[in-house]
Tab-separated table of C-alpha atoms in Angstrom:
chain	number	residue	atom	x	y	z
A	1	MET	CA	135.751	-68.094	84.721
A	2	ALA	CA	132.067	-67.011	84.409
A	3	GLN	CA	132.162	-64.754	86.792
A	4	ARG	CA	135.163	-62.991	85.173
A	5	ARG	CA	133.918	-62.856	81.546
A	6	ASN	CA	130.415	-61.085	82.791
A	7	ALA	CA	132.209	-58.497	85.381
A	8	ASP	CA	131.500	-54.725	84.834
A	9	PRO	CA	133.089	-53.235	81.909
A	10	ASP	CA	135.007	-50.783	84.636
A	11	GLU	CA	135.882	-53.545	86.613
A	12	GLN	CA	137.895	-55.095	83.643
A	13	ASP	CA	139.672	-51.765	82.572
A	14	LEU	CA	140.827	-52.017	86.474
A	15	ASP	CA	141.956	-55.683	85.957
A	16	ALA	CA	143.967	-54.843	83.061
A	17	LEU	CA	145.757	-51.904	84.688
A	18	LEU	CA	146.974	-54.615	87.673
A	19	THR	CA	148.039	-56.972	85.511
A	20	PRO	CA	151.863	-56.689	85.490
A	21	ALA	CA	153.544	-54.966	82.701
A	22	TYR	CA	155.187	-57.932	80.941
A	23	ALA	CA	151.816	-60.223	81.180
A	24	ARG	CA	149.796	-57.805	79.437
A	25	ARG	CA	147.955	-59.109	76.333
A	26	GLY	CA	149.956	-56.814	74.103
A	27	MET	CA	152.914	-57.997	75.957
A	28	THR	CA	152.350	-61.963	75.431
A	29	GLN	CA	150.914	-62.023	71.883
A	30	ASP	CA	153.005	-61.000	68.514
A	31	VAL	CA	151.891	-57.534	67.323
A	32	PRO	CA	151.582	-57.119	63.515
A	33	LYS	CA	154.367	-55.248	62.305
A	34	LEU	CA	153.133	-54.347	58.556
A	35	ARG	CA	149.238	-53.702	59.320
A	36	LEU	CA	146.911	-51.839	61.652
A	37	PRO	CA	146.197	-53.935	64.676
A	38	GLU	CA	142.704	-54.846	65.000
A	39	HIS	CA	142.155	-53.818	68.664
A	40	GLU	CA	143.318	-51.035	70.815
A	41	MET	CA	146.120	-51.570	73.528
A	42	ALA	CA	146.653	-49.433	76.873
A	43	PRO	CA	148.906	-46.211	76.234
A	44	GLU	CA	151.318	-47.644	78.931
A	45	THR	CA	151.665	-51.296	76.881
A	46	ALA	CA	151.874	-49.153	73.343
A	47	TYR	CA	154.974	-46.949	74.783
A	48	GLN	CA	156.861	-49.980	76.412
A	49	LEU	CA	156.551	-51.668	72.817
A	50	VAL	CA	158.127	-48.844	71.041
A	51	HIS	CA	160.151	-48.291	73.648
A	52	ASP	CA	161.944	-51.464	74.008
A	53	GLU	CA	162.305	-51.830	70.129
A	54	LEU	CA	164.065	-48.620	70.303
A	55	MET	CA	166.669	-49.995	72.708
A	56	LEU	CA	168.293	-51.934	70.082
A	57	ASP	CA	169.044	-48.590	68.179
A	58	GLY	CA	172.892	-47.182	68.961
A	59	ASN	CA	173.537	-44.965	71.435
A	60	ALA	CA	173.124	-41.476	69.861
A	61	ARG	CA	175.646	-40.232	72.464
A	62	LEU	CA	178.519	-42.875	71.575
A	63	ASN	CA	177.832	-42.064	67.641
A	64	LEU	CA	181.183	-40.264	66.621
A	65	ALA	CA	179.593	-40.644	62.867
A	66	THR	CA	176.760	-37.829	62.923
A	67	PHE	CA	177.582	-34.392	62.671
A	68	VAL	CA	173.855	-33.745	64.117
A	69	THR	CA	173.356	-32.535	67.577
A	70	THR	CA	172.779	-35.610	70.168
A	71	TRP	CA	172.610	-33.187	73.847
A	72	MET	CA	170.729	-30.318	74.770
A	73	GLU	CA	169.667	-28.670	77.821
A	74	PRO	CA	166.788	-29.605	80.011
A	75	GLU	CA	165.168	-26.090	79.681
A	76	ALA	CA	165.793	-26.452	75.836
A	77	ARG	CA	163.918	-29.979	75.842
A	78	ARG	CA	161.082	-28.660	77.626
A	79	LEU	CA	160.828	-25.471	75.356
A	80	MET	CA	160.676	-28.083	72.085
A	81	ALA	CA	157.963	-30.350	74.202
A	82	GLU	CA	156.000	-26.973	74.899
A	83	THR	CA	155.880	-26.208	70.998
A	84	PHE	CA	155.647	-29.144	68.990
A	85	ASP	CA	151.873	-28.099	68.392
A	86	LYS	CA	152.677	-24.835	66.960
A	87	ASN	CA	152.583	-25.014	63.121
A	88	LEU	CA	155.245	-22.706	61.789
A	89	ILE	CA	153.678	-22.115	58.073
A	90	ASP	CA	150.705	-20.572	60.327
A	91	LYS	CA	152.229	-17.131	61.016
A	92	ASP	CA	148.971	-15.613	61.378
A	93	GLU	CA	147.670	-18.070	64.336
A	94	TYR	CA	151.180	-17.765	66.077
A	95	PRO	CA	152.960	-14.233	65.546
A	96	ARG	CA	155.328	-14.569	68.090
A	97	THR	CA	156.833	-18.063	66.644
A	98	ALA	CA	156.982	-16.516	63.473
A	99	ALA	CA	158.715	-13.278	65.119
A	100	ILE	CA	161.176	-15.332	66.722
A	101	GLU	CA	162.170	-16.967	63.285
A	102	ASP	CA	162.573	-13.691	61.487
A	103	ARG	CA	165.100	-12.614	64.601
A	104	CYS	CA	167.051	-15.921	63.830
A	105	VAL	CA	167.369	-15.217	60.271
A	106	HIS	CA	168.630	-11.552	61.069
A	107	MET	CA	170.917	-13.550	63.775
A	108	VAL	CA	172.388	-15.392	61.287
A	109	SER	CA	172.523	-13.220	58.613
A	110	ASP	CA	174.351	-10.924	60.472
A	111	LEU	CA	176.717	-13.451	62.132
A	112	PHE	CA	177.757	-13.640	58.466
A	113	HIS	CA	178.145	-10.363	57.574
A	114	ALA	CA	175.400	-9.989	55.403
A	115	PRO	CA	175.022	-6.153	54.309
A	116	GLU	CA	171.270	-6.388	54.355
A	117	PRO	CA	170.857	-8.837	57.353
A	118	GLY	CA	167.035	-10.777	57.296
A	119	VAL	CA	166.929	-11.784	53.730
A	120	GLY	CA	166.724	-15.453	54.517
A	121	ALA	CA	164.750	-18.631	55.779
A	122	SER	CA	164.385	-21.533	58.020
A	123	ALA	CA	164.267	-24.867	56.539
A	124	ILE	CA	164.860	-28.422	57.413
A	125	GLY	CA	168.241	-29.112	57.739
A	126	SER	CA	170.952	-27.976	54.870
A	127	SER	CA	169.420	-30.090	52.750
A	128	GLU	CA	166.359	-27.822	52.175
A	129	ALA	CA	168.389	-24.768	52.163
A	130	VAL	CA	170.628	-26.271	49.775
A	131	MET	CA	167.743	-26.572	47.336
A	132	LEU	CA	166.586	-23.037	47.967
A	133	ALA	CA	169.709	-21.701	47.327
A	134	GLY	CA	170.744	-23.596	44.127
A	135	MET	CA	167.228	-22.452	42.820
A	136	ALA	CA	167.941	-18.615	43.091
A	137	LEU	CA	171.370	-19.238	41.379
A	138	LYS	CA	169.995	-20.938	38.691
A	139	TRP	CA	166.851	-18.129	38.512
A	140	ARG	CA	169.262	-15.264	38.734
A	141	TRP	CA	171.807	-16.788	35.902
A	142	ARG	CA	168.566	-17.366	33.410
A	143	GLN	CA	167.184	-13.689	34.167
A	144	ARG	CA	171.006	-12.557	33.022
A	145	ARG	CA	170.656	-14.298	29.941
A	146	ARG	CA	167.467	-13.464	28.876
A	147	ALA	CA	168.609	-10.071	29.541
A	148	GLN	CA	171.522	-10.897	27.054
A	149	GLY	CA	169.446	-12.470	24.550
A	150	LYS	CA	171.103	-15.834	25.133
A	151	ARG	CA	170.453	-19.372	25.777
A	152	THR	CA	169.105	-20.361	29.073
A	153	ASP	CA	168.850	-24.409	28.544
A	154	GLN	CA	172.298	-25.621	29.859
A	155	PRO	CA	172.713	-24.537	33.162
A	156	LYS	CA	175.767	-25.901	35.379
A	157	LEU	CA	177.394	-26.018	38.757
A	158	ILE	CA	180.738	-26.017	40.219
A	159	LEU	CA	181.335	-28.592	42.863
A	160	GLY	CA	184.038	-30.665	44.117
A	161	THR	CA	183.180	-34.540	44.377
A	162	ASN	CA	183.538	-34.073	48.402
A	163	VAL	CA	180.074	-32.146	48.256
A	164	GLN	CA	177.161	-33.479	50.334
A	165	VAL	CA	175.001	-35.805	48.151
A	166	VAL	CA	171.864	-33.346	48.437
A	167	TRP	CA	173.443	-31.249	45.727
A	168	GLU	CA	173.621	-33.778	43.459
A	169	LYS	CA	170.240	-34.260	43.987
A	170	PHE	CA	169.378	-30.530	43.419
A	171	CYS	CA	171.364	-30.836	40.107
A	172	ARG	CA	168.907	-33.958	39.257
A	173	TYR	CA	165.792	-32.380	40.176
A	174	TRP	CA	166.414	-29.006	38.905
A	175	ASP	CA	168.157	-29.917	35.558
A	176	VAL	CA	171.578	-28.524	36.196
A	177	GLU	CA	174.389	-30.297	34.793
A	178	PRO	CA	176.785	-31.067	37.859
A	179	CYS	CA	180.448	-30.369	37.193
A	180	TYR	CA	182.266	-31.986	39.885
A	181	ILE	CA	185.790	-31.242	40.728
A	182	PRO	CA	187.648	-34.215	41.308
A	183	MET	CA	189.866	-35.044	44.647
A	184	ARG	CA	193.228	-36.729	44.899
A	185	LYS	CA	195.245	-38.407	47.160
A	186	GLY	CA	196.820	-35.510	49.901
A	187	HIS	CA	194.176	-33.148	48.601
A	188	TYR	CA	190.399	-33.353	49.615
A	189	ALA	CA	189.339	-29.904	48.724
A	190	ILE	CA	188.769	-28.032	45.372
A	191	THR	CA	191.512	-25.129	44.382
A	192	PRO	CA	190.956	-21.657	42.816
A	193	GLU	CA	193.007	-23.259	39.703
A	194	ALA	CA	190.471	-26.243	39.067
A	195	VAL	CA	187.268	-24.050	39.773
A	196	ILE	CA	188.770	-21.646	36.941
A	197	ALA	CA	189.528	-24.179	34.480
A	198	HIS	CA	185.928	-25.788	34.649
A	199	THR	CA	183.441	-22.148	34.358
A	200	ASP	CA	182.332	-20.996	31.946
A	201	GLU	CA	179.205	-18.771	30.327
A	202	ASN	CA	177.030	-21.151	31.033
A	203	THR	CA	178.335	-21.398	34.950
A	204	ILE	CA	175.432	-20.448	37.641
A	205	GLY	CA	177.676	-20.511	40.577
A	206	VAL	CA	180.525	-22.241	42.314
A	207	VAL	CA	179.946	-24.147	45.822
A	208	ALA	CA	182.489	-23.735	48.404
A	209	VAL	CA	182.500	-26.026	51.410
A	210	LEU	CA	183.007	-24.192	54.847
A	211	GLY	CA	184.344	-27.863	56.946
A	212	THR	CA	183.989	-30.887	54.547
A	213	THR	CA	182.299	-34.154	55.902
A	214	PHE	CA	185.235	-36.178	54.659
A	215	THR	CA	188.011	-34.233	56.917
A	216	GLY	CA	186.542	-31.170	58.343
A	217	GLU	CA	188.563	-28.969	56.242
A	218	TYR	CA	187.541	-25.784	55.368
A	219	GLU	CA	187.939	-25.070	51.356
A	220	PRO	CA	189.860	-22.152	50.312
A	221	ILE	CA	186.767	-19.724	50.056
A	222	GLU	CA	188.552	-16.320	50.013
A	223	ALA	CA	191.169	-17.558	47.248
A	224	ILE	CA	188.718	-18.868	44.986
A	225	HIS	CA	186.603	-15.693	45.394
A	226	ALA	CA	190.064	-13.786	44.174
A	227	ALA	CA	190.567	-16.157	41.078
A	228	LEU	CA	186.659	-15.537	40.189
A	229	VAL	CA	186.593	-12.093	40.432
A	230	ALA	CA	189.822	-11.892	38.327
A	231	GLN	CA	188.259	-14.073	35.541
A	232	ASN	CA	184.741	-12.219	36.013
A	233	ALA	CA	186.764	-8.818	35.137
A	234	VAL	CA	188.176	-10.363	31.967
A	235	THR	CA	185.364	-12.410	30.806
A	236	GLY	CA	182.237	-10.162	31.863
A	237	TRP	CA	180.738	-13.321	33.270
A	238	GLU	CA	179.224	-12.842	36.220
A	239	ILE	CA	179.764	-15.788	38.169
A	240	PRO	CA	178.348	-16.067	42.027
A	241	MET	CA	179.590	-18.006	44.652
A	242	HIS	CA	177.323	-20.205	46.960
A	243	VAL	CA	179.158	-21.161	50.753
A	244	ASP	CA	177.848	-24.606	52.113
A	245	ALA	CA	178.650	-23.580	55.747
A	246	ALA	CA	176.248	-26.673	57.071
A	247	SER	CA	179.317	-27.757	59.400
A	248	GLY	CA	181.336	-25.120	59.917
A	249	GLY	CA	178.543	-21.839	60.144
A	250	PHE	CA	178.666	-22.052	63.668
A	251	VAL	CA	182.242	-23.016	64.220
A	252	ALA	CA	184.258	-20.321	61.904
A	253	PRO	CA	182.800	-17.130	63.426
A	254	PHE	CA	183.542	-18.231	66.864
A	255	LEU	CA	187.073	-19.918	66.461
A	256	HIS	CA	188.352	-18.307	63.496
A	257	PRO	CA	186.348	-14.607	63.103
A	258	GLU	CA	189.392	-13.300	61.150
A	259	LEU	CA	188.677	-15.933	58.246
A	260	ARG	CA	186.986	-14.105	55.355
A	261	TRP	CA	184.945	-16.889	53.751
A	262	ASP	CA	181.507	-14.974	54.433
A	263	PHE	CA	179.629	-11.893	52.896
A	264	ARG	CA	182.467	-9.741	53.410
A	265	LEU	CA	183.444	-11.431	50.086
A	266	PRO	CA	181.336	-9.518	47.196
A	267	LEU	CA	180.685	-12.538	45.262
A	268	VAL	CA	179.347	-14.631	47.634
A	269	LYS	CA	175.579	-14.421	47.165
A	270	SER	CA	173.768	-17.119	49.710
A	271	ILE	CA	174.800	-19.361	52.381
A	272	ASN	CA	173.376	-22.452	54.373
A	273	VAL	CA	174.073	-23.714	57.916
A	274	SER	CA	172.788	-26.376	59.668
A	275	GLY	CA	171.149	-25.301	63.082
A	276	HIS	CA	170.872	-29.049	63.851
A	277	LYS	CA	174.589	-29.205	63.625
A	278	TYR	CA	177.285	-27.210	65.478
A	279	GLY	CA	174.001	-24.709	65.634
A	280	LEU	CA	173.561	-27.312	68.566
A	281	VAL	CA	169.481	-27.990	68.005
A	282	TYR	CA	168.258	-31.744	67.935
A	283	PRO	CA	167.879	-32.568	64.239
A	284	GLY	CA	165.414	-30.761	62.061
A	285	VAL	CA	166.196	-27.001	61.436
A	286	GLY	CA	169.059	-25.460	58.899
A	287	TRP	CA	169.174	-21.793	57.395
A	288	VAL	CA	169.617	-20.126	54.034
A	289	VAL	CA	170.415	-16.270	53.696
A	290	TRP	CA	171.175	-14.060	51.453
A	291	ARG	CA	173.714	-11.101	50.779
A	292	SER	CA	170.281	-8.874	49.579
A	293	LYS	CA	166.954	-8.900	48.292
A	294	GLN	CA	168.395	-8.353	45.131
A	295	ASP	CA	170.163	-12.135	45.231
A	296	LEU	CA	166.900	-13.814	45.994
A	297	PRO	CA	164.479	-13.603	42.690
A	298	ASP	CA	160.624	-12.387	43.602
A	299	ASP	CA	158.734	-15.079	41.840
A	300	LEU	CA	160.353	-17.682	43.855
A	301	VAL	CA	158.694	-16.322	46.773
A	302	PHE	CA	154.876	-17.036	47.030
A	303	ARG	CA	152.705	-15.177	48.932
A	304	VAL	CA	150.357	-17.590	50.415
A	305	ASN	CA	146.740	-16.356	51.961
A	306	TYR	CA	145.273	-19.718	53.828
A	307	LEU	CA	145.676	-19.652	57.424
A	308	GLY	CA	143.766	-16.378	58.310
A	309	GLY	CA	146.452	-13.841	56.774
A	310	ASP	CA	148.629	-13.162	53.758
A	311	MET	CA	151.905	-14.455	54.263
A	312	PRO	CA	155.178	-14.574	51.909
A	313	THR	CA	156.727	-17.908	51.800
A	314	PHE	CA	159.910	-19.616	50.219
A	315	THR	CA	160.486	-23.270	51.347
A	316	LEU	CA	159.846	-26.174	49.861
A	317	ASN	CA	157.897	-27.871	52.808
A	318	PHE	CA	154.666	-26.772	54.082
A	319	SER	CA	153.300	-27.453	57.443
A	320	ARG	CA	155.810	-28.652	60.320
A	321	SER	CA	156.717	-27.963	63.881
A	322	GLY	CA	157.957	-24.381	65.093
A	323	ASN	CA	159.895	-26.165	67.804
A	324	GLN	CA	162.941	-26.435	66.513
A	325	VAL	CA	163.102	-23.004	65.796
A	326	ILE	CA	162.241	-21.997	68.900
A	327	ALA	CA	165.124	-23.924	70.541
A	328	GLN	CA	167.833	-21.996	67.914
A	329	TYR	CA	166.411	-18.839	69.619
A	330	TYR	CA	166.796	-20.613	72.890
A	331	ASN	CA	170.627	-20.887	72.554
A	332	PHE	CA	170.888	-17.929	70.543
A	333	LEU	CA	169.873	-15.981	73.940
A	334	ARG	CA	171.387	-18.360	75.980
A	335	LEU	CA	175.395	-18.718	74.788
A	336	GLY	CA	175.567	-15.506	72.639
A	337	ARG	CA	178.584	-14.956	71.304
A	338	ALA	CA	180.712	-15.663	74.636
A	339	GLY	CA	178.599	-19.060	75.076
A	340	TYR	CA	179.033	-20.102	71.414
A	341	THR	CA	182.681	-19.532	71.523
A	342	GLN	CA	183.400	-21.099	74.789
A	343	VAL	CA	181.951	-24.010	73.399
A	344	MET	CA	183.166	-24.462	70.041
A	345	GLN	CA	186.986	-24.018	71.692
A	346	ALA	CA	185.817	-26.858	74.421
A	347	LEU	CA	185.288	-29.354	71.337
A	348	GLN	CA	188.110	-28.058	69.227
A	349	GLU	CA	190.067	-28.918	72.416
A	350	THR	CA	188.548	-32.225	72.665
A	351	ALA	CA	188.866	-33.097	69.089
A	352	THR	CA	192.731	-31.976	68.603
A	353	SER	CA	193.930	-33.457	71.689
A	354	LEU	CA	192.349	-36.946	70.795
A	355	ALA	CA	193.582	-36.464	67.270
A	356	ARG	CA	197.004	-36.338	68.621
A	357	GLY	CA	196.369	-39.287	70.914
A	358	VAL	CA	195.155	-41.393	67.829
A	359	ALA	CA	198.442	-40.315	66.107
A	360	GLU	CA	200.540	-41.093	68.892
A	361	LEU	CA	199.318	-44.446	68.963
A	362	GLY	CA	201.521	-45.795	65.901
A	363	PRO	CA	199.664	-47.323	63.167
A	364	PHE	CA	197.779	-43.915	62.135
A	365	GLU	CA	198.029	-41.241	59.822
A	366	LEU	CA	196.402	-37.979	60.333
A	367	LEU	CA	194.585	-36.255	57.343
A	368	SER	CA	193.489	-33.576	59.385
A	369	ASP	CA	193.746	-32.745	63.228
A	370	GLY	CA	190.218	-30.924	64.287
A	371	SER	CA	191.969	-27.689	63.950
A	372	ALA	CA	189.173	-25.952	61.413
A	373	ILE	CA	185.715	-27.483	62.856
A	374	PRO	CA	186.132	-29.833	65.889
A	375	VAL	CA	186.304	-33.281	63.481
A	376	PHE	CA	189.521	-35.169	61.966
A	377	ALA	CA	190.000	-38.004	60.065
A	378	CYS	CA	192.908	-40.681	60.167
A	379	LYS	CA	193.847	-43.398	57.925
A	380	LEU	CA	196.386	-46.485	58.770
A	381	ARG	CA	199.609	-45.744	57.441
A	382	ASP	CA	200.826	-47.782	53.763
A	383	ASP	CA	203.019	-50.352	55.765
A	384	VAL	CA	199.673	-51.500	58.160
A	385	THR	CA	198.474	-54.302	56.104
A	386	ARG	CA	197.232	-57.102	58.801
A	387	TYR	CA	193.840	-55.106	59.355
A	388	ARG	CA	192.102	-52.148	57.897
A	389	VAL	CA	189.796	-49.257	59.329
A	390	PHE	CA	187.030	-51.498	58.703
A	391	ASP	CA	187.789	-53.734	60.991
A	392	LEU	CA	188.613	-51.484	63.822
A	393	SER	CA	185.412	-49.681	63.356
A	394	ASP	CA	183.605	-53.026	63.707
A	395	LYS	CA	185.791	-53.297	66.698
A	396	LEU	CA	184.567	-50.523	67.998
A	397	ARG	CA	181.279	-50.993	68.076
A	398	GLU	CA	181.620	-53.873	70.357
A	399	PHE	CA	182.372	-51.212	73.070
A	400	GLY	CA	179.515	-49.107	72.105
A	401	TRP	CA	181.240	-46.839	69.830
A	402	GLN	CA	179.769	-45.883	65.979
A	403	VAL	CA	182.926	-44.577	64.430
A	404	PRO	CA	182.446	-44.496	60.946
A	405	ALA	CA	185.143	-46.401	58.278
A	406	TYR	CA	184.746	-44.999	54.356
A	407	THR	CA	186.854	-44.407	51.262
A	408	MET	CA	187.673	-41.203	49.887
A	409	PRO	CA	185.707	-39.465	47.036
A	410	GLU	CA	186.362	-40.672	43.172
A	411	ASP	CA	189.552	-40.615	41.904
A	412	ALA	CA	191.191	-41.168	46.232
A	413	GLN	CA	188.951	-44.045	46.611
A	414	ASP	CA	191.979	-46.090	47.749
A	415	VAL	CA	192.766	-43.660	50.572
A	416	ALA	CA	190.349	-45.103	53.547
A	417	VAL	CA	189.966	-43.590	57.048
A	418	LEU	CA	188.023	-43.238	60.370
A	419	ARG	CA	186.420	-40.389	60.983
A	420	ILE	CA	185.623	-38.945	64.362
A	421	VAL	CA	183.282	-35.680	65.064
A	422	ALA	CA	183.300	-34.108	68.485
A	423	ARG	CA	180.328	-32.382	69.344
A	424	GLU	CA	178.450	-30.947	72.393
A	425	GLY	CA	178.189	-33.740	75.049
A	426	PHE	CA	181.203	-35.487	74.024
A	427	SER	CA	183.477	-34.828	76.885
A	428	ARG	CA	187.153	-34.862	77.545
A	429	ASP	CA	186.614	-37.767	79.708
A	430	MET	CA	184.859	-39.506	77.088
A	431	SER	CA	187.400	-38.714	74.613
A	432	GLU	CA	190.160	-40.717	76.659
A	433	MET	CA	187.658	-43.847	76.870
A	434	LEU	CA	187.644	-43.921	73.422
A	435	LEU	CA	191.184	-43.096	72.706
A	436	ALA	CA	191.470	-46.547	75.385
A	437	ASP	CA	189.049	-48.784	73.249
A	438	ILE	CA	191.002	-47.896	69.632
A	439	LYS	CA	194.854	-48.634	71.234
A	440	LYS	CA	192.478	-51.958	72.616
A	441	ALA	CA	191.257	-52.540	68.987
A	442	VAL	CA	194.848	-52.163	67.616
A	443	GLU	CA	196.188	-54.279	70.223
A	444	HIS	CA	193.733	-56.950	69.158
A	445	PHE	CA	194.383	-57.554	65.656
A	446	ASP	CA	197.957	-56.806	66.166
A	447	SER	CA	198.085	-60.298	67.826
A	448	LEU	CA	195.734	-62.123	65.452
A	449	GLU	CA	197.498	-64.694	63.239
A	450	GLY	CA	195.952	-65.143	60.148
A	451	HIS	CA	193.365	-62.571	60.151
A	452	ARG	CA	191.859	-61.667	56.727
A	453	PRO	CA	191.116	-57.793	56.410
A	454	LYS	CA	187.671	-56.876	55.748
A	455	PRO	CA	186.749	-55.330	52.750
A	456	PRO	CA	186.291	-51.994	52.223
A	457	ALA	CA	182.481	-50.529	52.620
A	458	PRO	CA	181.046	-48.578	49.894
A	459	GLN	CA	182.053	-44.928	49.275
A	460	PHE	CA	180.869	-42.598	52.212
A	461	ILE	CA	177.262	-40.804	51.706
A	462	HIS	CA	176.521	-38.222	54.354
């Protein structure tokens, strides 16, 4: 033992490397979880510790709750790994990354028929994009009110209770009164009539959703637009629209090109879309685009002379990796319109086929069928009382599937549903395996005597 203790340091390092992985010191002692360890450890040991803990997470490919991309081609992953170290905000040092971001903004706004393509920004998902679009709505409303000599202290935003929680955050953070349009059983989208009933001269804008997270439905955007045009003509108000296309913005142009929801409608001033949903990029990228420069107030755009050059910036975040933007550009080049159309058609066919299969099992009633975005929701028939969707969700986890069960928004909370999202990487074969496991779960609860249904989970928040 004395000889080992006094061994040459290089010899000690070699000895540590030759020690079997799970017999190393880092593997045989407790690792501090809430404080920094006192000493370093071998990189292989640190990797294995973290890797092993993450095995306890769910399998992302089997997570049918999330809209977020869980599979990309090896070439895209390689590009992302090669560009982790590029700081997107440093446009002077990484001019090609900056140029690629600008090209993506042009492509997205052109896809949405902007009369002035290229007015927009990348963001960390639609959450940041929504904040930017909401600020522009408030600033433009305030400019109009000041020009008319009117008060600017009571801005309000019209939106349904089916919106993503980030809209509630925007209203709270930027001191805007949210005016929520309630849902009701059987109707989970806002209507033109409800929008008009809630608007007044303090309305900074109306938010319509292209692909709601609750059911995947498109809201009637063109009809809402027509109602606002008529109202503005009578009242003299200039109430604009923002379209939250986080889920549907990369679906509708390819599956439903005839649908008028975007900048073809003059009152649509801004649109957000998630690149990491049906834009097919791993988490971390979204886009916000405006109809024209006039719709993005100048005093929201900052010019920064920080890293070697003068550059305009309109983001809430500063330093972040450019690799998600690079991955988005890869997809645009790799797929083009034809490729995106092929992917979305395949996902739609998978979603609608699975929805039909679920409906044919007997106890389920479809709330949507996957024909809008590749998402559908279903509830149990009213006469099924021995178990609830929450029981089925738990049982499906035993098979590895993560299928969310939740109650619908306020005023429709007595409706509890399962929702399934078909994403790239979820094949028809996988959908057939899921359907078989749903059938097994139903048969399991049908066979139980005296089972007490699981109580409702908290209201769903995406």
